[in-house]
Amino acid sequence: MKRSLRNSTAVLCFAFFAAAAPSPSLREQARSAGLLVGAAVRPLHLSEPAYASTLSREFNMVEAEDAMKWLTLRPDAATYDFRQGDAVVRFAQEHYMKIRGHCLVWDHNNPEWLTQNHFTPVQLSRLLHEHITRVMQHYAGQVFAWDVINEAIDENGRVRDSLWYNQPGIGLSEKGVAYIEQVFRWAREADPHALLFYNEAESEALNHKSDVIYAMVKDFKQRGVPIDGVGLQMHVPALSVDSATLSANIARLAALGVQVHITELDVSIPVDSNGLALATHVARQAEIYRSIVHACLNNPGCTAIQTWGFTDKYSWIGSHSRGARGQAFNSLVSTGGGAKGAVVPDDWEHLVREFTGVDHIQHMYVMSEITALNKMCEHGRYHFEPWIIPFVLDPADGRPLPREGEQIGRAAVFDLLPSSYWGGFISGDEVAASFEQCACGRTTAHLDRRIQRYSDKQNGDDKITCLASEEAHRAALEFLTARLA
Ligand code: XIL
């Protein structure tokens, strides 16, 4: 199998609409490289000549962008409406293209009758099992690979709260990936010949989330849970990509014996009010497409690359960002100070990235009373700067706990930097601190990201009294009163 494409063709979306189409087509080059190159499509546009001819000329695979989701397939509990999905299949067959199916289980794009009806776990389990079976059998022999389940793990590596998991779920709530395993088993029974994929966002490079997915796939393979592939969505919201660790992630997944498909590739760039982008951004965008294509070509386990749509005319990007997406390109969002009692959704990081286009979110444990920002490392631990001497106090009596091993209690610090007499601070936060070396290599004390206020824990009641405060307060008042007199 040849695994090289000429550099010029790596610029996917933009090459297609260049005045003089590159020759040979992307599809021809993909074929000689032994690669599937696909696009997500909307059946409505298949009757548009430019759309149809570009699609069939440049791609050898298609996926229904929305036409095989519950929202389209299931107008009500009793009906299956395959018309839109069938239109995609027909187009693909007429043009000798492979078909990916997307997606059988997801917490989005579900009809209201399903989400609003307060079904019990038993009813949901029956509905989902039946849906997987009916849909896969309808497309058996046509859809060669299915995204069985989409986006089931959240940013923190936990199984994402969802209709199918725990709201109320299919009866495997709070049992971790057991419900994911269940849907893969149902899928294999429904169509033993289709390749079964787990599809996910923001886990393309090496990071905590991709570690969790890797561990899940490894466990599934060891226990014989039927899984054949991992789909890396690859929506690039800002002009940067970690292609080195993308390669490493593809390689480690492939080593488990699963295929990797890049399933939803797109690279957002900011545009002005006329819809025009800066030439430098377009060039950078091309480099990013190129590096991703190379990461796939260099790994035999990566067998398909697919873009999420192929023309800006019908891209989902604008519709989902209300025009703001990408505007904060190359910016940094820094967190700090805590949520102060506000309830934020579990996937807030994803939502912030999605809306603003910001790629980097730097988490910090900050208090306005001290002179350090205490950033989070790549292992999700807040590290104190070297001039901050942290203590963990026993919440019952305020005594410092030993500064060794792991300690849970009230966070307090000495700050060596301010040129004042006052450099200590006792916080209202319950923290879990470690005084051991962190997995990132740093030797400074570090905290778990889950920090809770004692006042939230104790219904607003958290009074911190410092020994010296009473006296200091009186002295300050006397001093000021004397000045006023
Ligand atoms: C998007 C479609 O592009 C939109 O048309 C639709 O309104 C919402 O869904 N990750 C996925 C895709 O797995 O199914 C999503 O598709 C984009 C994000």
CSV table of C-alpha atoms in Angstrom, one decimal, residues 35 38 74 97 107 182 204 256 312 347 355 460 474:
chain,number,residue,atom,x,y,z
A,35,LEU,CA,-6.4,5.8,1.8
A,38,GLY,CA,-14.3,11.4,2.6
A,74,ARG,CA,-37.0,9.1,14.1
A,97,MET,CA,-17.9,5.7,-2.9
A,107,ASP,CA,-26.5,13.0,23.5
A,182,GLN,CA,-23.4,-2.6,25.8
A,204,GLU,CA,-6.8,13.7,18.9
A,256,LEU,CA,-4.1,-2.0,20.0
A,312,ASP,CA,-17.7,27.0,3.2
A,347,ASP,CA,-18.4,20.8,29.2
A,355,PHE,CA,-17.8,29.7,20.7
A,460,GLY,CA,-22.7,29.4,53.8
A,474,ARG,CA,-8.1,47.7,66.9
